Amino acid sequence: MEIREARAADVEPLALILARIESFTKDEVVCAREVLEAAVAANAVDYQALVATDSRALLGYVCFGPTPMTESTFDLYWIASAPNERGRGIGSALLSAMESRLCQRQARIVRVETSATEAYGPTRGFYERNNYREEARIADFYRPGDDLVILTKRLETASSSP
C-alpha cells in the first residue's frame, strides 16, 4: 500500500467509494466530495487530502485542514476506505500518515466530529483504537436522538517533547 497526495483524477473513484459506504447519507457523500474537490484544487489552503492506493485501485482517503482561528489545531474532515477493503489497516495507515504530516507542521491537536448513532459505533471504535478520545458531546445536534461527538488526539511534536 502506498499513501500519496490526492489528485484531481482521484475524485471520481473516491466518490464511488463514498457512495458505497452504508452509514453515509446522500448529503454526506455530496459534502465529502465538495471538501475533496477543494483539497485537490490548485492552490488549496484550507484542505489537504491523502489517498491510499495499491497496484489495483484507490483504497481510501483522509481529508484534513487547519482549524480556523486556532493555533496548531487541525480538523479531520473525512476518512473513508472501500467497504470491500476494510480490515486491512487502510484507515489506520491514513491516520498515521496524516498525523506524521501534521507533526511536521507542529500541530498540537487533531479534532474529529462524528455521530453518536449506532451506525457510527464502528467509526467511534476505530478512533478510540487510534488514541482519539471523546472531549465533548452535544445532544440532539444532527437531529433528535443523534448527538454530535467531538473526539481529539493530542500530537507529540518535536517542540512539545522534553
Tab-separated table of N, CA and C in Angstrom:
chain	number	residue	atom	x	y	z
A	1	MET	N	0.845	-1.181	0.000
A	1	MET	CA	0.000	0.000	0.000
A	1	MET	C	0.888	1.240	0.000
A	2	GLU	N	0.500	2.207	-0.789
A	2	GLU	CA	1.199	3.493	-0.875
A	2	GLU	C	0.240	4.592	-0.431
A	3	ILE	N	0.777	5.582	0.272
A	3	ILE	CA	-0.020	6.759	0.631
A	3	ILE	C	0.623	7.949	-0.039
A	4	ARG	N	-0.208	8.712	-0.755
A	4	ARG	CA	0.289	9.863	-1.510
A	4	ARG	C	-0.738	10.982	-1.447
A	5	GLU	N	-0.325	12.152	-1.934
A	5	GLU	CA	-1.240	13.291	-2.039
A	5	GLU	C	-2.363	12.959	-3.021
A	6	ALA	N	-3.553	13.392	-2.714
A	6	ALA	CA	-4.681	13.204	-3.630
A	6	ALA	C	-4.521	14.104	-4.841
A	7	ARG	N	-5.053	13.647	-5.957
A	7	ARG	CA	-5.030	14.395	-7.219
A	7	ARG	C	-6.452	14.562	-7.729
A	8	ALA	N	-6.633	15.482	-8.653
A	8	ALA	CA	-7.960	15.713	-9.228
A	8	ALA	C	-8.533	14.437	-9.835
A	9	ALA	N	-7.697	13.624	-10.450
A	9	ALA	CA	-8.170	12.383	-11.077
A	9	ALA	C	-8.684	11.372	-10.052
A	10	ASP	N	-8.389	11.576	-8.767
A	10	ASP	CA	-8.836	10.662	-7.718
A	10	ASP	C	-10.272	10.929	-7.269
A	11	VAL	N	-10.817	12.097	-7.602
A	11	VAL	CA	-12.124	12.494	-7.063
A	11	VAL	C	-13.218	11.511	-7.460
A	12	GLU	N	-13.330	11.169	-8.731
A	12	GLU	CA	-14.399	10.261	-9.176
A	12	GLU	C	-14.307	8.896	-8.518
A	13	PRO	N	-13.138	8.230	-8.554
A	13	PRO	CA	-13.070	6.921	-7.894
A	13	PRO	C	-13.356	6.994	-6.392
A	14	LEU	N	-12.923	8.059	-5.743
A	14	LEU	CA	-13.203	8.198	-4.314
A	14	LEU	C	-14.678	8.474	-4.066
A	15	ALA	N	-15.324	9.225	-4.956
A	15	ALA	CA	-16.760	9.468	-4.825
A	15	ALA	C	-17.536	8.156	-4.932
A	16	LEU	N	-17.072	7.253	-5.769
A	16	LEU	CA	-17.716	5.939	-5.884
A	16	LEU	C	-17.553	5.141	-4.585
A	17	ILE	N	-16.388	5.243	-3.968
A	17	ILE	CA	-16.181	4.584	-2.674
A	17	ILE	C	-17.136	5.171	-1.642
A	18	LEU	N	-17.218	6.493	-1.577
A	18	LEU	CA	-18.105	7.156	-0.613
A	18	LEU	C	-19.549	6.705	-0.793
A	19	ALA	N	-19.996	6.590	-2.033
A	19	ALA	CA	-21.379	6.199	-2.315
A	19	ALA	C	-21.680	4.773	-1.858
A	20	ARG	N	-20.653	3.945	-1.694
A	20	ARG	CA	-20.851	2.547	-1.269
A	20	ARG	C	-20.818	2.379	0.242
A	21	ILE	N	-20.520	3.426	0.983
A	21	ILE	CA	-20.434	3.321	2.442
A	21	ILE	C	-21.837	3.467	3.032
A	22	GLU	N	-22.280	2.394	3.683
A	22	GLU	CA	-23.662	2.295	4.153
A	22	GLU	C	-24.074	3.399	5.119
A	23	SER	N	-23.168	3.819	5.976
A	23	SER	CA	-23.534	4.786	7.016
A	23	SER	C	-23.603	6.231	6.510
A	24	PHE	N	-23.107	6.501	5.316
A	24	PHE	CA	-23.144	7.868	4.779
A	24	PHE	C	-24.470	8.129	4.070
A	25	THR	N	-25.075	9.266	4.396
A	25	THR	CA	-26.280	9.690	3.675
A	25	THR	C	-25.864	10.317	2.350
A	26	LYS	N	-26.829	10.543	1.476
A	26	LYS	CA	-26.527	11.202	0.196
A	26	LYS	C	-25.951	12.592	0.428
A	27	ASP	N	-26.493	13.318	1.400
A	27	ASP	CA	-25.969	14.659	1.704
A	27	ASP	C	-24.523	14.596	2.198
A	28	GLU	N	-24.199	13.585	2.990
A	28	GLU	CA	-22.828	13.429	3.474
A	28	GLU	C	-21.871	13.124	2.324
A	29	VAL	N	-22.307	12.312	1.394
A	29	VAL	CA	-21.473	11.991	0.230
A	29	VAL	C	-21.222	13.250	-0.594
A	30	VAL	N	-22.253	14.062	-0.787
A	30	VAL	CA	-22.101	15.321	-1.527
A	30	VAL	C	-21.115	16.240	-0.812
A	31	CYS	N	-21.265	16.375	0.492
A	31	CYS	CA	-20.374	17.241	1.273
A	31	CYS	C	-18.934	16.732	1.219
A	32	ALA	N	-18.748	15.423	1.407
A	32	ALA	CA	-17.401	14.851	1.371
A	32	ALA	C	-16.750	15.095	0.016
A	33	ARG	N	-17.511	14.959	-1.043
A	33	ARG	CA	-16.970	15.191	-2.384
A	33	ARG	C	-16.559	16.660	-2.546
A	34	GLU	N	-17.383	17.585	-2.079
A	34	GLU	CA	-17.065	19.015	-2.185
A	34	GLU	C	-15.758	19.340	-1.458
A	35	VAL	N	-15.585	18.786	-0.265
A	35	VAL	CA	-14.367	19.042	0.500
A	35	VAL	C	-13.162	18.417	-0.210
A	36	LEU	N	-13.338	17.222	-0.751
A	36	LEU	CA	-12.265	16.566	-1.504
A	36	LEU	C	-11.884	17.384	-2.732
A	37	GLU	N	-12.869	17.888	-3.457
A	37	GLU	CA	-12.582	18.726	-4.633
A	37	GLU	C	-11.815	19.977	-4.232
A	38	ALA	N	-12.169	20.558	-3.092
A	38	ALA	CA	-11.441	21.736	-2.607
A	38	ALA	C	-10.001	21.371	-2.250
A	39	ALA	N	-9.799	20.168	-1.726
A	39	ALA	CA	-8.445	19.745	-1.328
A	39	ALA	C	-7.530	19.533	-2.520
A	40	VAL	N	-8.077	19.092	-3.651
A	40	VAL	CA	-7.231	18.817	-4.821
A	40	VAL	C	-7.161	19.998	-5.780
A	41	ALA	N	-7.876	21.071	-5.464
A	41	ALA	CA	-7.845	22.261	-6.321
A	41	ALA	C	-6.465	22.912	-6.274
A	42	ALA	N	-6.117	23.565	-7.353
A	42	ALA	CA	-4.851	24.308	-7.394
A	42	ALA	C	-4.849	25.332	-6.266
A	43	ASN	N	-3.736	25.473	-5.604
A	43	ASN	CA	-3.563	26.434	-4.510
A	43	ASN	C	-4.468	26.162	-3.308
A	44	ALA	N	-4.828	24.914	-3.080
A	44	ALA	CA	-5.657	24.572	-1.924
A	44	ALA	C	-4.915	24.934	-0.646
A	45	VAL	N	-5.599	25.606	0.263
A	45	VAL	CA	-5.001	26.020	1.532
A	45	VAL	C	-5.784	25.436	2.710
A	46	ASP	N	-7.098	25.441	2.603
A	46	ASP	CA	-7.942	25.041	3.721
A	46	ASP	C	-7.997	23.535	3.937
A	47	TYR	N	-7.798	22.762	2.887
A	47	TYR	CA	-7.917	21.312	2.973
A	47	TYR	C	-6.729	20.633	2.324
A	48	GLN	N	-6.410	19.443	2.831
A	48	GLN	CA	-5.391	18.590	2.235
A	48	GLN	C	-5.953	17.179	2.254
A	49	ALA	N	-5.648	16.384	1.240
A	49	ALA	CA	-6.135	15.009	1.197
A	49	ALA	C	-5.001	14.063	0.819
A	50	LEU	N	-5.004	12.915	1.466
A	50	LEU	CA	-4.073	11.838	1.162
A	50	LEU	C	-4.891	10.636	0.736
A	51	VAL	N	-4.360	9.851	-0.188
A	51	VAL	CA	-5.041	8.637	-0.621
A	51	VAL	C	-4.156	7.431	-0.347
A	52	ALA	N	-4.820	6.316	-0.096
A	52	ALA	CA	-4.150	5.016	-0.004
A	52	ALA	C	-4.452	4.288	-1.295
A	53	THR	N	-3.426	3.714	-1.886
A	53	THR	CA	-3.593	3.026	-3.157
A	53	THR	C	-2.698	1.793	-3.200
A	54	ASP	N	-3.062	0.880	-4.053
A	54	ASP	CA	-2.174	-0.235	-4.349
A	54	ASP	C	-2.109	-0.362	-5.867
A	55	SER	N	-1.543	-1.423	-6.358
A	55	SER	CA	-1.374	-1.558	-7.809
A	55	SER	C	-2.704	-1.707	-8.540
A	56	ARG	N	-3.784	-2.011	-7.808
A	56	ARG	CA	-5.080	-2.232	-8.447
A	56	ARG	C	-5.982	-1.001	-8.465
A	57	ALA	N	-6.035	-0.285	-7.344
A	57	ALA	CA	-7.039	0.782	-7.242
A	57	ALA	C	-6.780	1.671	-6.033
A	58	LEU	N	-7.599	2.725	-5.936
A	58	LEU	CA	-7.617	3.548	-4.733
A	58	LEU	C	-8.333	2.760	-3.639
A	59	LEU	N	-7.809	2.837	-2.438
A	59	LEU	CA	-8.358	2.067	-1.324
A	59	LEU	C	-9.100	2.942	-0.318
A	60	GLY	N	-8.761	4.231	-0.282
A	60	GLY	CA	-9.396	5.133	0.658
A	60	GLY	C	-8.676	6.457	0.695
A	61	TYR	N	-9.176	7.350	1.550
A	61	TYR	CA	-8.562	8.673	1.669
A	61	TYR	C	-8.862	9.296	3.013
A	62	VAL	N	-8.101	10.324	3.326
A	62	VAL	CA	-8.334	11.153	4.501
A	62	VAL	C	-8.210	12.610	4.053
A	63	CYS	N	-9.107	13.453	4.553
A	63	CYS	CA	-9.092	14.880	4.227
A	63	CYS	C	-9.055	15.659	5.533
A	64	PHE	N	-8.171	16.633	5.605
A	64	PHE	CA	-7.962	17.378	6.843
A	64	PHE	C	-7.503	18.790	6.521
A	65	GLY	N	-7.509	19.645	7.536
A	65	GLY	CA	-7.034	21.008	7.343
A	65	GLY	C	-6.964	21.753	8.649
A	66	PRO	N	-6.338	22.920	8.607
A	66	PRO	CA	-6.212	23.718	9.826
A	66	PRO	C	-7.579	24.210	10.306
A	67	THR	N	-7.762	24.198	11.604
A	67	THR	CA	-8.996	24.714	12.189
A	67	THR	C	-8.909	26.232	12.208
A	68	PRO	N	-9.854	26.910	11.573
A	68	PRO	CA	-9.784	28.373	11.541
A	68	PRO	C	-9.716	28.978	12.945
A	69	MET	N	-8.960	30.050	13.063
A	69	MET	CA	-8.838	30.864	14.272
A	69	MET	C	-8.257	30.100	15.455
A	70	THR	N	-7.431	29.091	15.175
A	70	THR	CA	-6.738	28.372	16.247
A	70	THR	C	-5.252	28.347	15.934
A	71	GLU	N	-4.480	27.987	16.917
A	71	GLU	CA	-3.041	27.860	16.745
A	71	GLU	C	-2.673	26.382	16.782
A	72	SER	N	-2.239	25.858	15.655
A	72	SER	CA	-1.730	24.484	15.556
A	72	SER	C	-2.766	23.412	15.843
A	73	THR	N	-4.021	23.694	15.549
A	73	THR	CA	-5.104	22.722	15.687
A	73	THR	C	-5.644	22.416	14.299
A	74	PHE	N	-5.943	21.147	14.061
A	74	PHE	CA	-6.410	20.710	12.746
A	74	PHE	C	-7.679	19.881	12.879
A	75	ASP	N	-8.512	19.951	11.853
A	75	ASP	CA	-9.717	19.141	11.774
A	75	ASP	C	-9.491	17.996	10.809
A	76	LEU	N	-9.930	16.815	11.194
A	76	LEU	CA	-10.015	15.693	10.279
A	76	LEU	C	-11.457	15.728	9.769
A	77	TYR	N	-11.622	16.052	8.492
A	77	TYR	CA	-12.955	16.240	7.929
A	77	TYR	C	-13.591	14.935	7.481
A	78	TRP	N	-12.842	14.121	6.757
A	78	TRP	CA	-13.394	12.865	6.239
A	78	TRP	C	-12.293	11.828	6.173
A	79	ILE	N	-12.640	10.612	6.490
A	79	ILE	CA	-11.760	9.471	6.262
A	79	ILE	C	-12.660	8.328	5.827
A	80	ALA	N	-12.244	7.621	4.805
A	80	ALA	CA	-13.066	6.526	4.285
A	80	ALA	C	-12.179	5.514	3.587
A	81	SER	N	-12.578	4.258	3.696
A	81	SER	CA	-11.906	3.210	2.921
A	81	SER	C	-12.977	2.407	2.208
A	82	ALA	N	-12.583	1.788	1.124
A	82	ALA	CA	-13.511	0.987	0.338
A	82	ALA	C	-14.086	-0.119	1.223
A	83	PRO	N	-15.421	-0.282	1.224
A	83	PRO	CA	-16.026	-1.291	2.089
A	83	PRO	C	-15.440	-2.693	1.908
A	84	ASN	N	-15.100	-3.062	0.697
A	84	ASN	CA	-14.546	-4.395	0.445
A	84	ASN	C	-13.080	-4.520	0.861
A	85	GLU	N	-12.468	-3.423	1.309
A	85	GLU	CA	-11.060	-3.438	1.720
A	85	GLU	C	-10.896	-3.247	3.228
A	86	ARG	N	-11.997	-3.144	3.961
A	86	ARG	CA	-11.912	-2.900	5.406
A	86	ARG	C	-11.216	-4.045	6.118
A	87	GLY	N	-10.562	-3.713	7.208
A	87	GLY	CA	-9.861	-4.714	7.993
A	87	GLY	C	-8.417	-4.916	7.577
A	88	ARG	N	-7.967	-4.149	6.596
A	88	ARG	CA	-6.584	-4.269	6.115
A	88	ARG	C	-5.665	-3.206	6.700
A	89	GLY	N	-6.198	-2.348	7.585
A	89	GLY	CA	-5.371	-1.310	8.196
A	89	GLY	C	-5.253	-0.045	7.375
A	90	ILE	N	-6.109	0.100	6.384
A	90	ILE	CA	-6.046	1.277	5.499
A	90	ILE	C	-6.346	2.554	6.276
A	91	GLY	N	-7.418	2.552	7.055
A	91	GLY	CA	-7.773	3.738	7.828
A	91	GLY	C	-6.680	4.125	8.813
A	92	SER	N	-6.137	3.153	9.518
A	92	SER	CA	-5.064	3.446	10.475
A	92	SER	C	-3.819	3.971	9.766
A	93	ALA	N	-3.510	3.424	8.592
A	93	ALA	CA	-2.352	3.911	7.827
A	93	ALA	C	-2.577	5.345	7.370
A	94	LEU	N	-3.793	5.657	6.948
A	94	LEU	CA	-4.104	7.030	6.539
A	94	LEU	C	-4.007	7.987	7.725
A	95	LEU	N	-4.551	7.580	8.881
A	95	LEU	CA	-4.449	8.419	10.082
A	95	LEU	C	-2.989	8.662	10.445
A	96	SER	N	-2.195	7.619	10.420
A	96	SER	CA	-0.783	7.736	10.772
A	96	SER	C	-0.051	8.685	9.818
A	97	ALA	N	-0.321	8.563	8.525
A	97	ALA	CA	0.316	9.447	7.540
A	97	ALA	C	-0.108	10.893	7.763
A	98	MET	N	-1.398	11.105	8.036
A	98	MET	CA	-1.886	12.454	8.308
A	98	MET	C	-1.207	13.018	9.549
A	99	GLU	N	-1.167	12.228	10.617
A	99	GLU	CA	-0.566	12.695	11.863
A	99	GLU	C	0.916	13.005	11.688
A	100	SER	N	1.619	12.211	10.910
A	100	SER	CA	3.044	12.490	10.649
A	100	SER	C	3.216	13.827	9.958
A	101	ARG	N	2.380	14.083	8.972
A	101	ARG	CA	2.455	15.369	8.266
A	101	ARG	C	2.098	16.520	9.195
A	102	LEU	N	1.114	16.306	10.041
A	102	LEU	CA	0.722	17.372	10.962
A	102	LEU	C	1.806	17.629	12.007
A	103	CYS	N	2.490	16.592	12.460
A	103	CYS	CA	3.595	16.793	13.401
A	103	CYS	C	4.699	17.628	12.756
A	104	GLN	N	4.944	17.415	11.476
A	104	GLN	CA	5.936	18.221	10.759
A	104	GLN	C	5.516	19.687	10.705
A	105	ARG	N	4.210	19.934	10.801
A	105	ARG	CA	3.687	21.301	10.799
A	105	ARG	C	3.489	21.829	12.217
A	106	GLN	N	4.036	21.105	13.197
A	106	GLN	CA	3.950	21.494	14.604
A	106	GLN	C	2.513	21.509	15.128
A	107	ALA	N	1.667	20.643	14.612
A	107	ALA	CA	0.283	20.539	15.087
A	107	ALA	C	0.256	20.034	16.517
A	108	ARG	N	-0.708	20.533	17.275
A	108	ARG	CA	-0.868	20.107	18.663
A	108	ARG	C	-2.049	19.165	18.834
A	109	ILE	N	-3.150	19.484	18.138
A	109	ILE	CA	-4.408	18.772	18.359
A	109	ILE	C	-5.064	18.472	17.012
A	110	VAL	N	-5.632	17.266	16.907
A	110	VAL	CA	-6.494	16.906	15.782
A	110	VAL	C	-7.894	16.727	16.358
A	111	ARG	N	-8.869	17.312	15.699
A	111	ARG	CA	-10.260	17.247	16.154
A	111	ARG	C	-11.090	16.529	15.102
A	112	VAL	N	-12.010	15.681	15.570
A	112	VAL	CA	-12.909	14.937	14.695
A	112	VAL	C	-14.329	15.093	15.236
A	113	GLU	N	-15.274	15.303	14.344
A	113	GLU	CA	-16.681	15.314	14.729
A	113	GLU	C	-17.357	14.114	14.083
A	114	THR	N	-18.193	13.412	14.865
A	114	THR	CA	-18.918	12.272	14.325
A	114	THR	C	-20.251	12.134	15.043
A	115	SER	N	-21.016	11.188	14.588
A	115	SER	CA	-22.349	10.938	15.119
A	115	SER	C	-22.303	9.928	16.253
A	116	ALA	N	-23.270	10.037	17.158
A	116	ALA	CA	-23.378	9.095	18.270
A	116	ALA	C	-24.323	7.941	17.950
A	117	THR	N	-24.856	7.877	16.730
A	117	THR	CA	-25.791	6.805	16.410
A	117	THR	C	-25.095	5.451	16.382
A	118	GLU	N	-25.894	4.414	16.483
A	118	GLU	CA	-25.375	3.046	16.470
A	118	GLU	C	-24.611	2.760	15.178
A	119	ALA	N	-25.070	3.303	14.061
A	119	ALA	CA	-24.403	3.076	12.773
A	119	ALA	C	-22.966	3.580	12.795
A	120	TYR	N	-22.695	4.592	13.612
A	120	TYR	CA	-21.342	5.151	13.703
A	120	TYR	C	-20.530	4.563	14.856
A	121	GLY	N	-21.052	3.542	15.524
A	121	GLY	CA	-20.311	2.872	16.589
A	121	GLY	C	-18.966	2.331	16.118
A	122	PRO	N	-18.909	1.624	14.973
A	122	PRO	CA	-17.607	1.157	14.486
A	122	PRO	C	-16.637	2.307	14.204
A	123	THR	N	-17.162	3.435	13.745
A	123	THR	CA	-16.314	4.599	13.476
A	123	THR	C	-15.710	5.117	14.774
A	124	ARG	N	-16.534	5.259	15.793
A	124	ARG	CA	-16.019	5.728	17.086
A	124	ARG	C	-15.007	4.732	17.660
A	125	GLY	N	-15.271	3.432	17.482
A	125	GLY	CA	-14.324	2.415	17.933
A	125	GLY	C	-12.991	2.510	17.203
A	126	PHE	N	-13.046	2.793	15.916
A	126	PHE	CA	-11.832	2.978	15.115
A	126	PHE	C	-10.994	4.120	15.682
A	127	TYR	N	-11.646	5.253	15.954
A	127	TYR	CA	-10.904	6.389	16.507
A	127	TYR	C	-10.327	6.060	17.883
A	128	GLU	N	-11.108	5.382	18.707
A	128	GLU	CA	-10.622	5.021	20.039
A	128	GLU	C	-9.385	4.122	19.941
A	129	ARG	N	-9.414	3.144	19.044
A	129	ARG	CA	-8.249	2.264	18.861
A	129	ARG	C	-7.023	3.031	18.389
A	130	ASN	N	-7.249	4.190	17.775
A	130	ASN	CA	-6.149	5.023	17.289
A	130	ASN	C	-5.866	6.200	18.218
A	131	ASN	N	-6.280	6.054	19.489
A	131	ASN	CA	-5.976	7.007	20.569
A	131	ASN	C	-6.653	8.363	20.457
A	132	TYR	N	-7.825	8.405	19.841
A	132	TYR	CA	-8.654	9.604	19.867
A	132	TYR	C	-9.629	9.436	21.022
A	133	ARG	N	-9.846	10.509	21.770
A	133	ARG	CA	-10.692	10.449	22.954
A	133	ARG	C	-11.854	11.428	22.832
A	134	GLU	N	-12.997	11.012	23.371
A	134	GLU	CA	-14.164	11.892	23.358
A	134	GLU	C	-13.907	13.070	24.283
A	135	GLU	N	-14.071	14.270	23.747
A	135	GLU	CA	-13.889	15.503	24.521
A	135	GLU	C	-15.221	16.158	24.857
A	136	ALA	N	-16.202	15.990	23.964
A	136	ALA	CA	-17.487	16.664	24.177
A	136	ALA	C	-18.580	15.947	23.401
A	137	ARG	N	-19.806	16.221	23.842
A	137	ARG	CA	-20.976	15.660	23.184
A	137	ARG	C	-22.088	16.703	23.262
A	138	ILE	N	-22.741	16.929	22.141
A	138	ILE	CA	-23.879	17.852	22.102
A	138	ILE	C	-25.106	17.033	21.737
A	139	ALA	N	-26.029	16.943	22.671
A	139	ALA	CA	-27.226	16.133	22.485
A	139	ALA	C	-28.092	16.680	21.348
A	140	ASP	N	-28.660	15.761	20.579
A	140	ASP	CA	-29.622	16.082	19.523
A	140	ASP	C	-29.094	17.072	18.492
A	141	PHE	N	-27.799	17.092	18.269
A	141	PHE	CA	-27.170	18.070	17.379
A	141	PHE	C	-27.602	17.895	15.925
A	142	TYR	N	-27.448	16.688	15.401
A	142	TYR	CA	-27.764	16.458	13.985
A	142	TYR	C	-29.268	16.379	13.757
A	143	ARG	N	-29.950	15.735	14.681
A	143	ARG	CA	-31.399	15.590	14.685
A	143	ARG	C	-31.758	14.986	16.030
A	144	PRO	N	-33.014	14.992	16.418
A	144	PRO	CA	-33.361	14.394	17.710
A	144	PRO	C	-32.848	12.953	17.812
A	145	GLY	N	-32.138	12.673	18.897
A	145	GLY	CA	-31.584	11.348	19.121
A	145	GLY	C	-30.235	11.105	18.476
A	146	ASP	N	-29.685	12.098	17.784
A	146	ASP	CA	-28.390	11.942	17.101
A	146	ASP	C	-27.435	13.021	17.597
A	147	ASP	N	-26.641	12.633	18.599
A	147	ASP	CA	-25.698	13.560	19.223
A	147	ASP	C	-24.457	13.767	18.352
A	148	LEU	N	-23.863	14.927	18.495
A	148	LEU	CA	-22.542	15.203	17.935
A	148	LEU	C	-21.513	14.754	18.967
A	149	VAL	N	-20.547	13.960	18.531
A	149	VAL	CA	-19.444	13.530	19.389
A	149	VAL	C	-18.177	14.171	18.848
A	150	ILE	N	-17.463	14.886	19.710
A	150	ILE	CA	-16.205	15.520	19.325
A	150	ILE	C	-15.071	14.738	19.977
A	151	LEU	N	-14.177	14.245	19.125
A	151	LEU	CA	-13.022	13.465	19.566
A	151	LEU	C	-11.761	14.258	19.266
A	152	THR	N	-10.745	14.070	20.090
A	152	THR	CA	-9.470	14.740	19.833
A	152	THR	C	-8.308	13.795	20.087
A	153	LYS	N	-7.213	14.149	19.486
A	153	LYS	CA	-5.936	13.492	19.770
A	153	LYS	C	-4.901	14.583	19.886
A	154	ARG	N	-4.122	14.535	20.939
A	154	ARG	CA	-3.019	15.467	21.125
A	154	ARG	C	-1.767	14.849	20.526
A	155	LEU	N	-1.122	15.591	19.647
A	155	LEU	CA	0.044	15.081	18.935
A	155	LEU	C	1.316	15.487	19.643
A	156	GLU	N	2.304	14.619	19.585
A	156	GLU	CA	3.629	14.903	20.112
A	156	GLU	C	4.477	15.445	18.961
A	157	THR	N	4.912	16.673	19.081
A	157	THR	CA	5.780	17.261	18.066
A	157	THR	C	7.161	17.467	18.663
A	158	ALA	N	8.111	17.730	17.815
A	158	ALA	CA	9.482	17.948	18.275
A	158	ALA	C	9.540	19.077	19.289
A	159	SER	N	8.720	20.117	19.096
A	159	SER	CA	8.761	21.258	20.014
A	159	SER	C	8.062	20.975	21.326
A	160	SER	N	7.174	19.939	21.377
A	160	SER	CA	6.487	19.641	22.628
A	160	SER	C	7.164	18.542	23.422
A	161	SER	N	8.196	17.925	22.869
A	161	SER	CA	8.938	16.878	23.584
A	161	SER	C	9.915	17.517	24.556
A	162	PRO	N	10.166	16.819	25.709
A	162	PRO	CA	11.114	17.387	26.683
A	162	PRO	C	12.531	17.402	26.173
